[in-house]
GROMACS .gro file of C-alpha atoms in nm:
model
  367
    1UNK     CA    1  13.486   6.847   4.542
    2UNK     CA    2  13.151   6.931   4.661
    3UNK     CA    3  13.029   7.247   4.462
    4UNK     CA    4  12.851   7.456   4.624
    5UNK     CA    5  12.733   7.615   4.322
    6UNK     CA    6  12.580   7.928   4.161
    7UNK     CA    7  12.437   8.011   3.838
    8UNK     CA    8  12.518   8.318   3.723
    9UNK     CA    9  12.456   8.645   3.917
   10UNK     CA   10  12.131   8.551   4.092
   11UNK     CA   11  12.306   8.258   4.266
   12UNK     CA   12  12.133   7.956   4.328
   13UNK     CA   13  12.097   7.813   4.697
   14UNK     CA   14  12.388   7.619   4.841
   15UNK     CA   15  12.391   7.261   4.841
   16UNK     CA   16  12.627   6.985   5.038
   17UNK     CA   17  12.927   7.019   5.298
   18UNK     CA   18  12.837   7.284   5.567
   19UNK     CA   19  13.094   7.407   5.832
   20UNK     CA   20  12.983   7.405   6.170
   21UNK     CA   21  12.889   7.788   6.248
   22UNK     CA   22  12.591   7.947   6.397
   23UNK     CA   23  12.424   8.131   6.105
   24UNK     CA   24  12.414   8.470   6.324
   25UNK     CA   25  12.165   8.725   6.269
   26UNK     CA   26  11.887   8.737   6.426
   27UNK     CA   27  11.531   8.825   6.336
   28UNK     CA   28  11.261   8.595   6.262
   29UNK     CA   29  11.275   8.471   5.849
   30UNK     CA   30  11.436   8.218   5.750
   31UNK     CA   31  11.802   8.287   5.639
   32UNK     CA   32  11.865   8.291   5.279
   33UNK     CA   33  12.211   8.119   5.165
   34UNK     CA   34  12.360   8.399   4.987
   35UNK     CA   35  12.281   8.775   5.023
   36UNK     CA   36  12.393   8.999   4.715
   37UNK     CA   37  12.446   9.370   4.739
   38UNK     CA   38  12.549   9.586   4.461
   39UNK     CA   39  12.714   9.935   4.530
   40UNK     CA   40  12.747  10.250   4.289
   41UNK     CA   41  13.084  10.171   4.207
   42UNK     CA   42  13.345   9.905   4.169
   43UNK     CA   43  13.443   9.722   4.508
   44UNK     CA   44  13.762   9.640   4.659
   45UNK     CA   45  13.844   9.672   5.053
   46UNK     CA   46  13.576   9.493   5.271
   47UNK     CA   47  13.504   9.367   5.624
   48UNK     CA   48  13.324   9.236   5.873
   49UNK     CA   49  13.157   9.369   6.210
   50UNK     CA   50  13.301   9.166   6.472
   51UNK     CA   51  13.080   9.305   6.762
   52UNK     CA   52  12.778   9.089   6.804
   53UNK     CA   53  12.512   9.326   6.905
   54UNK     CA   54  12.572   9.467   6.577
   55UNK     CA   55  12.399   9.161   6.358
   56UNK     CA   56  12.550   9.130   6.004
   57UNK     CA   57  12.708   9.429   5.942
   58UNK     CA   58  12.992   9.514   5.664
   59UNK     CA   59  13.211   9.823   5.568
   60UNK     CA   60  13.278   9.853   5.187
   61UNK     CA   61  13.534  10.040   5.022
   62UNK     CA   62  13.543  10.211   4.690
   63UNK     CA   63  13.811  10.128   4.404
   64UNK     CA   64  13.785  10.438   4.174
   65UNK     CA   65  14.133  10.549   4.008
   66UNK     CA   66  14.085  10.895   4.166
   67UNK     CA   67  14.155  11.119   4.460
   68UNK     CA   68  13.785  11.118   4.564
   69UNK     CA   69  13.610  10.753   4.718
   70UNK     CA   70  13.377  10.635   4.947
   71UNK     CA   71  13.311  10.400   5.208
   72UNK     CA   72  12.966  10.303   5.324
   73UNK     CA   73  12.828  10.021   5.617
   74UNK     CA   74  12.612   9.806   5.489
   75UNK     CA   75  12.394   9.549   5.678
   76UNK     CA   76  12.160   9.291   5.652
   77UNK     CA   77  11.774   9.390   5.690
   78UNK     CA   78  11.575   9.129   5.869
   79UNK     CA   79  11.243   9.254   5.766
   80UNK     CA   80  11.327   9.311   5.430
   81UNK     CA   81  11.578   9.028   5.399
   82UNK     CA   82  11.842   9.184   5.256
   83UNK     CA   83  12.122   9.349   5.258
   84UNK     CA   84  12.103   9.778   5.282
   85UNK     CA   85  12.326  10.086   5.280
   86UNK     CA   86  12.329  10.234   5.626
   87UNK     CA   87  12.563  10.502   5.558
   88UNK     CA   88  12.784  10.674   5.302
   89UNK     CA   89  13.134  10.862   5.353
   90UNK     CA   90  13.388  11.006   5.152
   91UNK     CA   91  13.773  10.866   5.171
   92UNK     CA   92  14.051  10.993   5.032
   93UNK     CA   93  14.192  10.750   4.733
   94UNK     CA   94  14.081  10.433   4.775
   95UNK     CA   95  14.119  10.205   5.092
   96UNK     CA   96  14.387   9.915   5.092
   97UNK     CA   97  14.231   9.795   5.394
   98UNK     CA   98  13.884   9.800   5.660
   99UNK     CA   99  13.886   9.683   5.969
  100UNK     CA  100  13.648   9.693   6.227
  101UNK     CA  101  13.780   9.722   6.582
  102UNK     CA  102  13.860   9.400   6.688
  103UNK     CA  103  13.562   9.413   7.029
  104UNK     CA  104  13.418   9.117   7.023
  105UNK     CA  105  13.281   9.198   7.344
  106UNK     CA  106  13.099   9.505   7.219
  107UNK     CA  107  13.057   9.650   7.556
  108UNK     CA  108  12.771   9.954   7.555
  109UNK     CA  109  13.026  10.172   7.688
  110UNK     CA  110  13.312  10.099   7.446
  111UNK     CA  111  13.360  10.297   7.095
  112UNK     CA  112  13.229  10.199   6.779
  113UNK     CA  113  13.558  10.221   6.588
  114UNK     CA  114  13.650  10.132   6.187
  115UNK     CA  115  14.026  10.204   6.056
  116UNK     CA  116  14.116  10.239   5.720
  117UNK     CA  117  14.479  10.227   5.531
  118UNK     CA  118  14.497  10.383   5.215
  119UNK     CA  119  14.760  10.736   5.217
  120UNK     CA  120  14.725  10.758   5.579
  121UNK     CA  121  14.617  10.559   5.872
  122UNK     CA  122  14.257  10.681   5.973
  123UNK     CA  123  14.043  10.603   6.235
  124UNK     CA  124  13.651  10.645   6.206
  125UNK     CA  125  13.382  10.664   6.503
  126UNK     CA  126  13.038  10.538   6.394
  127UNK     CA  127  12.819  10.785   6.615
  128UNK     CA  128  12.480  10.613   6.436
  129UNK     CA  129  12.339  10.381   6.216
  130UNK     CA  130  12.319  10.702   5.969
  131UNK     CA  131  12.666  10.862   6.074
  132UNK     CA  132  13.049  10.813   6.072
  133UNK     CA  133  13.273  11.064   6.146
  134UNK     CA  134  13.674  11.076   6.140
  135UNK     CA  135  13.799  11.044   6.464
  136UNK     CA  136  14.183  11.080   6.366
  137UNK     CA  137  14.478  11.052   6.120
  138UNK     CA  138  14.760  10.916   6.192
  139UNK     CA  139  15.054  11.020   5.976
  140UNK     CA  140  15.405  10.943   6.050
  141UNK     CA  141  15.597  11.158   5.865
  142UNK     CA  142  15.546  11.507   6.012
  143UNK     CA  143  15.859  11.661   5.811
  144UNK     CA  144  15.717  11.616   5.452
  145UNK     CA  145  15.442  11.674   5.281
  146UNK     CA  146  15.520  11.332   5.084
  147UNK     CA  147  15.331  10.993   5.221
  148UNK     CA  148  15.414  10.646   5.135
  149UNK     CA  149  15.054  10.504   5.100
  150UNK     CA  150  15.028  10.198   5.316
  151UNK     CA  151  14.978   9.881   5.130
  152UNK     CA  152  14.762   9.709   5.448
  153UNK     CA  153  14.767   9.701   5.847
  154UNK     CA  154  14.635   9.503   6.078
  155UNK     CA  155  14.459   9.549   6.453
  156UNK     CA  156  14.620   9.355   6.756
  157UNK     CA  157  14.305   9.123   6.893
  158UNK     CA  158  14.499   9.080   7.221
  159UNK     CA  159  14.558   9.467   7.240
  160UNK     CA  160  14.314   9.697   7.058
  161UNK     CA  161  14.509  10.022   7.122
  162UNK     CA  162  14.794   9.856   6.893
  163UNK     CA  163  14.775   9.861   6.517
  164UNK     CA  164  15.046   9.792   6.277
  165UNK     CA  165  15.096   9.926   5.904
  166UNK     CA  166  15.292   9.803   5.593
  167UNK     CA  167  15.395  10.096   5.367
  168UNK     CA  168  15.560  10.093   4.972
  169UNK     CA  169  15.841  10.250   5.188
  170UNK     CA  170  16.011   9.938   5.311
  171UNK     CA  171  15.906   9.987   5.634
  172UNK     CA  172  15.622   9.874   5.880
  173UNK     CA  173  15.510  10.093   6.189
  174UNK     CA  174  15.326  10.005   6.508
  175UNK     CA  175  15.074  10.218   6.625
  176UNK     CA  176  14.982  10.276   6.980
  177UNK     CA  177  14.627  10.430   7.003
  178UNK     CA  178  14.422  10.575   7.302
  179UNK     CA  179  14.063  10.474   7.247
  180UNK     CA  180  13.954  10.505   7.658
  181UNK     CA  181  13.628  10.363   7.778
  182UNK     CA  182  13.449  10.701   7.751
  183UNK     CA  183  13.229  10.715   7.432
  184UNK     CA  184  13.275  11.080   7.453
  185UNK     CA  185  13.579  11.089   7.428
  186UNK     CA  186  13.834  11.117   7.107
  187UNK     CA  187  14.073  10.906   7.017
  188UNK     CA  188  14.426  11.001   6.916
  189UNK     CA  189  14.718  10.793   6.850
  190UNK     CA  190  15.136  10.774   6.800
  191UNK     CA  191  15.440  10.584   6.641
  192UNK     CA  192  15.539  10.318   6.916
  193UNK     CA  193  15.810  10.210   6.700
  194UNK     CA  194  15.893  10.212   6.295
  195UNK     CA  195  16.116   9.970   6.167
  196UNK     CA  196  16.286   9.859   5.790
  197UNK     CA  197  16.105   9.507   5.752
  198UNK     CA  198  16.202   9.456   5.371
  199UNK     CA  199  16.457   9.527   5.128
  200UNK     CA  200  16.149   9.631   4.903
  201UNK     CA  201  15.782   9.730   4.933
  202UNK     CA  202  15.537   9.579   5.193
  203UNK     CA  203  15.269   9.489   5.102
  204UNK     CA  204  15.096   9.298   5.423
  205UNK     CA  205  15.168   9.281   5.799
  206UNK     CA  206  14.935   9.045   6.028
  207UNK     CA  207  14.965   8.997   6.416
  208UNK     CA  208  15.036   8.649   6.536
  209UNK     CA  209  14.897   8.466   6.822
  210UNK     CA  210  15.193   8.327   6.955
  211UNK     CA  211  15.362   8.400   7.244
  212UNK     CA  212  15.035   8.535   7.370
  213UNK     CA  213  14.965   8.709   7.065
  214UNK     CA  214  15.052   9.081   7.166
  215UNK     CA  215  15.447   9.094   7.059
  216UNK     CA  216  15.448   8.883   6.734
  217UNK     CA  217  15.351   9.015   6.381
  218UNK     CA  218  15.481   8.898   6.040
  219UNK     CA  219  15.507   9.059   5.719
  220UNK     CA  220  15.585   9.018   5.319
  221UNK     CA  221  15.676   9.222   5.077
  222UNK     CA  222  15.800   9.258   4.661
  223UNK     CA  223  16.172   9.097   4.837
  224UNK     CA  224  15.971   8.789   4.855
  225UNK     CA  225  16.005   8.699   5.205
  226UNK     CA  226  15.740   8.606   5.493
  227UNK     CA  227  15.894   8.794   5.796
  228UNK     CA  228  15.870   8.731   6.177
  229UNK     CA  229  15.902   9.006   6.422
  230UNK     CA  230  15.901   9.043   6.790
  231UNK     CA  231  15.813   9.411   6.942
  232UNK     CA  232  16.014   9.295   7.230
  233UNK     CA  233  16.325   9.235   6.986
  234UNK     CA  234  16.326   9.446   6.710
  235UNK     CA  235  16.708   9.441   6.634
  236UNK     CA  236  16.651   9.115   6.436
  237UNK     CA  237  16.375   8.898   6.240
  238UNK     CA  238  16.344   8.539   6.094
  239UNK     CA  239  16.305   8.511   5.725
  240UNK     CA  240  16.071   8.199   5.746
  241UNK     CA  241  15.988   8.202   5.376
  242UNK     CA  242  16.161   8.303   5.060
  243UNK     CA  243  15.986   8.271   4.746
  244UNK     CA  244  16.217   8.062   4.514
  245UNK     CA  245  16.181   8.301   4.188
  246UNK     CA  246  16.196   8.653   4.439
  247UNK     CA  247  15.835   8.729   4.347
  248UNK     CA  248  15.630   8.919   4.576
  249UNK     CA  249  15.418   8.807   4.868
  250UNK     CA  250  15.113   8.973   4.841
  251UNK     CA  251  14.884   8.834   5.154
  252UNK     CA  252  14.936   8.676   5.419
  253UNK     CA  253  14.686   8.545   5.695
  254UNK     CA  254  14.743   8.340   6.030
  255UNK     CA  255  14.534   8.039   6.141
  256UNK     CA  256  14.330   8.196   6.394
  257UNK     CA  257  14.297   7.872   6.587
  258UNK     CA  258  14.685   7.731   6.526
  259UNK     CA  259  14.965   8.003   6.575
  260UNK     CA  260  15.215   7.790   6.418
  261UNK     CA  261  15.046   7.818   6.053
  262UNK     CA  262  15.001   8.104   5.806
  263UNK     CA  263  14.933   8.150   5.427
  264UNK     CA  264  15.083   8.337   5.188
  265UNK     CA  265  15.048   8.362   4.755
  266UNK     CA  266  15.261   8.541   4.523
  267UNK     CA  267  15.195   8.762   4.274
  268UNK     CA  268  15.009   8.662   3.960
  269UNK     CA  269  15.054   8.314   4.119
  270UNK     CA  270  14.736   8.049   4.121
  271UNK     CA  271  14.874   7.883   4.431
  272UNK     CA  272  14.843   7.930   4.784
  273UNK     CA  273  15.103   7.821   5.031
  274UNK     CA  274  15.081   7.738   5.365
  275UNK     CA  275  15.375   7.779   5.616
  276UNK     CA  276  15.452   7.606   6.001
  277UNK     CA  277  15.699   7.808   6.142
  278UNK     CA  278  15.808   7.485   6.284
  279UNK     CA  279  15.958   7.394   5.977
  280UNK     CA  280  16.078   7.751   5.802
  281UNK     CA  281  16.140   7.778   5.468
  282UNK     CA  282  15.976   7.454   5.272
  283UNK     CA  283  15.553   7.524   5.273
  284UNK     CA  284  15.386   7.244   5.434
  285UNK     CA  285  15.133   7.239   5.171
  286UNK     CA  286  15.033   7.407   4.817
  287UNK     CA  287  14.685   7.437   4.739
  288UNK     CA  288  14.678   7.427   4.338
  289UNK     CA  289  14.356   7.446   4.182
  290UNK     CA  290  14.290   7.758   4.096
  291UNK     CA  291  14.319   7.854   3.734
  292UNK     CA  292  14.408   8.232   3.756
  293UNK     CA  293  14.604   8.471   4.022
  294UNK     CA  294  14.470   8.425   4.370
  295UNK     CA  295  14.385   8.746   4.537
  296UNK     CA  296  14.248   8.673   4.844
  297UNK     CA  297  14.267   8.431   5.172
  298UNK     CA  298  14.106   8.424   5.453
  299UNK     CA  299  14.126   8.094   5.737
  300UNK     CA  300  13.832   8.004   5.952
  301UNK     CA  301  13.798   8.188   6.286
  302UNK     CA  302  13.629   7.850   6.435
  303UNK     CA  303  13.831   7.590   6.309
  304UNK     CA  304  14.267   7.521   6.255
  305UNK     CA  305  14.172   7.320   5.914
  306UNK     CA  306  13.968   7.572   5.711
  307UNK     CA  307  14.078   7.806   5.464
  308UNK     CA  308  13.906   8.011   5.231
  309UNK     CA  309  14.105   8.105   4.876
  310UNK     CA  310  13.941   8.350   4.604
  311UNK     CA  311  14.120   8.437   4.286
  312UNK     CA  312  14.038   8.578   3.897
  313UNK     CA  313  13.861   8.260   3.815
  314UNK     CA  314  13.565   8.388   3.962
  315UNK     CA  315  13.619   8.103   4.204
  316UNK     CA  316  13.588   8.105   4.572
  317UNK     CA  317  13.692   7.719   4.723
  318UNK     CA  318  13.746   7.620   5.055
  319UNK     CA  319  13.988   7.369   5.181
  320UNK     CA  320  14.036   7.061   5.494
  321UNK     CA  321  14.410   7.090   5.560
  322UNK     CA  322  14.346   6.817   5.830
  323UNK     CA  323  14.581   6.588   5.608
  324UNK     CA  324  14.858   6.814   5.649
  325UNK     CA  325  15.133   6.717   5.599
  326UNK     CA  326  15.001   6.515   5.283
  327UNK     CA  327  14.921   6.660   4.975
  328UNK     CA  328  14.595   6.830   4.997
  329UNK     CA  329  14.441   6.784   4.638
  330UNK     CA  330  14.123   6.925   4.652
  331UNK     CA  331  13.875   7.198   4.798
  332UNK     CA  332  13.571   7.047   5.003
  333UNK     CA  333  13.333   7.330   4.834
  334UNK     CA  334  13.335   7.553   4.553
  335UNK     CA  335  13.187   7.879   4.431
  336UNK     CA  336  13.166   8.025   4.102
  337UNK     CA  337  13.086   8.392   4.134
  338UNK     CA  338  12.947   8.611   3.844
  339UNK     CA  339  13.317   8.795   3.819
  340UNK     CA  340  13.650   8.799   3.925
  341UNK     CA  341  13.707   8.773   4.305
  342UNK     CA  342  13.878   9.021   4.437
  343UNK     CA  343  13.826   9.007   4.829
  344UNK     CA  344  13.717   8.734   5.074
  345UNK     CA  345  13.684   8.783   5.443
  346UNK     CA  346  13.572   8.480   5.711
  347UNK     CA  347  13.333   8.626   5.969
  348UNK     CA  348  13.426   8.584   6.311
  349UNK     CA  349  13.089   8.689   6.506
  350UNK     CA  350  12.925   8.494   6.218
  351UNK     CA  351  13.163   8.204   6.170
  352UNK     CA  352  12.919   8.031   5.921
  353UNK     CA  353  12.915   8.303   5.673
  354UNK     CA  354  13.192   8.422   5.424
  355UNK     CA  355  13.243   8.766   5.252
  356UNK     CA  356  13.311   8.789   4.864
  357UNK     CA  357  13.374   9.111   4.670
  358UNK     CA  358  13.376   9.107   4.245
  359UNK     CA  359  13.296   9.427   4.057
  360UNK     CA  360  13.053   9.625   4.201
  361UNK     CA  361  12.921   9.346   4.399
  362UNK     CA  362  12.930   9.197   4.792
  363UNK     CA  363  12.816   8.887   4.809
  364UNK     CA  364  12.805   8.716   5.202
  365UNK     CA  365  12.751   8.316   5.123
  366UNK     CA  366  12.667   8.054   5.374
  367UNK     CA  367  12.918   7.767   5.425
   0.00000   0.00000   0.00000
């Protein structure tokens, strides 16, 4: 493979195979190859700004065993050339999941909006650079004072005002959300429909492009299964993918260019594999090189034959599945970050730059 490679902490520039990708940006220095940011306290949910007058802009979430955590957006400084804290807020527990609003067009007159899964479903305006303020809860369960915390969601890029959530409760809800165009205006949401997608816990639930990439979502769970649903059939799924030894499916991510392909890994497995729901049932490739549990995924927004995997071997590698169905042996580039990865996210405004989390640290690296 290629390395691209870093010594220690204060990583060194990249060298060899770069992805075609703008760099993104703006402002007049030349860009650096990795950015580093360190927060007050250990790092696990992260992701990127997807709107593109926004520049390089992240939201951070805590990972502190306690009721009280924080989020903060952070973004990159052009004068200063690095990456800075815009703006601190607390969160209840910490977050499973960020996502930014998935407005790509980032129209002046549309909402600045972040959601977060952690014991609820919240949604969060960003009024300023400086302030972030809840815009609303969504809780499902208006009988009990109990909540299943939600394990992850994800936010429909054909149909912002639908968001779906995986919960520890065997069950995955879709959200239907009233945003409007007004900025003034609050948003509020409801259940569309909740539905039993697992015999066990979920623990991941991700939106497919197919059949014009509004209806279709798929999910895993601690059963071991990769799930298809329709929202315009929800008396039945398709099991596409069974792990052999029941463990749990973790992740899972789509290919955001090819709708027939996802990714999944187990738990405490070093593997990654890749599905075509063509073919359900036997993975159309295994991507093996990792030498601890992978924990993250994440596939190129620009192109069907990237993916990114992270894992506990501080590694971050990225892989050409062009050869699919043939064994795919190797990654095309490596990174050794200074601790165990924990989170990786693909930037799709910025579709040259990656997103790594470890410890306290954020690191953005240029492919």
């Amino acid at each position: 493979a290629r390395a691209i490679s870093a010594a220690g902490a204060e990583a060194a520039a990249m060298q060899g195979h770069h992805l075609s990708g703008q760099a993104g940006g703006g402002g007049g220095h030349k860009k650096k190859e990795i950015y580093k940011y360190e927060a007050p306290w250990p790092v696990y949910s992260m992701n990127w700004s997807v709107r593109p007058d926004k520049g390089f802009r992240l939201a951070l979430g805590s990972f502190v065993e306690e009721y009280n955590n924080k989020l903060q957006i952070v973004a990159l400084d052009d004068e200063r050339g690095e990456l800075t804290c815009r703006s601190t807020f607390d969160h209840p527990y910490p977050t499973t999941r960020i996502m930014w609003m998935p407005d790509s067009k980032g129209s002046a007159g549309s909402a600045d909006l972040l959601a977060t899964s952690g014991d609820y479903l919240r949604v969060w305006r960003v009024v300023s650079d400086t302030e972030t303020k809840l815009e609303c809860l969504l809780n499902n369960n208006k009988n009990s004072d109990f909540c299943a915390p939600l394990t992850s969601f994800d936010w429909n890029e054909v149909d912002p005002n639908i968001l779906g959530t995986s919960s520890i409760d065997t069950t995955c809800t879709i959200w239907g959300l009233e945003t409007g165009q007004v900025v003034g205006r609050v948003v509020s949401g409801h259940v569309k429909t909740q539905l039993i997608a697992h015999d066990k816990e979920v623990y991941d639930i991700a939106f497919s492009r197919q059949g014009g990439g509004r209806d279709m979502f798929a999910s895993v769970g601690a059963d071991g299964s990769v799930r298809m649903f329709d929202l315009r059939h929800l008396e039945h799924s398709t099991i596409i993918y069974e792990d052999p030894g029941h463990s749990p499916l973790l992740r899972l991510a789509w290919n955001r260019q090819d709708p027939n392909y996802l990714a999944t890994f187990a738990m405490d497995a070093s593997e990654v594999i890749v599905l075509d729901t063509r073919v359900p049932c036997t993975p159309v490739a295994r991507l093996t090189n990792h030498r601890a549990c992978v924990n993250g995924l994440a596939w190129a927004p620009h192109s069907a034959c990237h993916i990114c995997t992270a894992a506990d071997d501080f590694q971050a590698l990225i892989w050409d599945l062009q050869q699919m169905p043939r064994a795919v042996e190797d990654p095309i580039l490596a990174y050794t970050a200074a601790g165990e990865i924990n989170q990786i996210q693909w930037s799709s405004a910025h579709n040259g730059w990656i997103g790594i989390c470890y410890g306290n640290c954020l690191e953005i690296l240029r492919v």
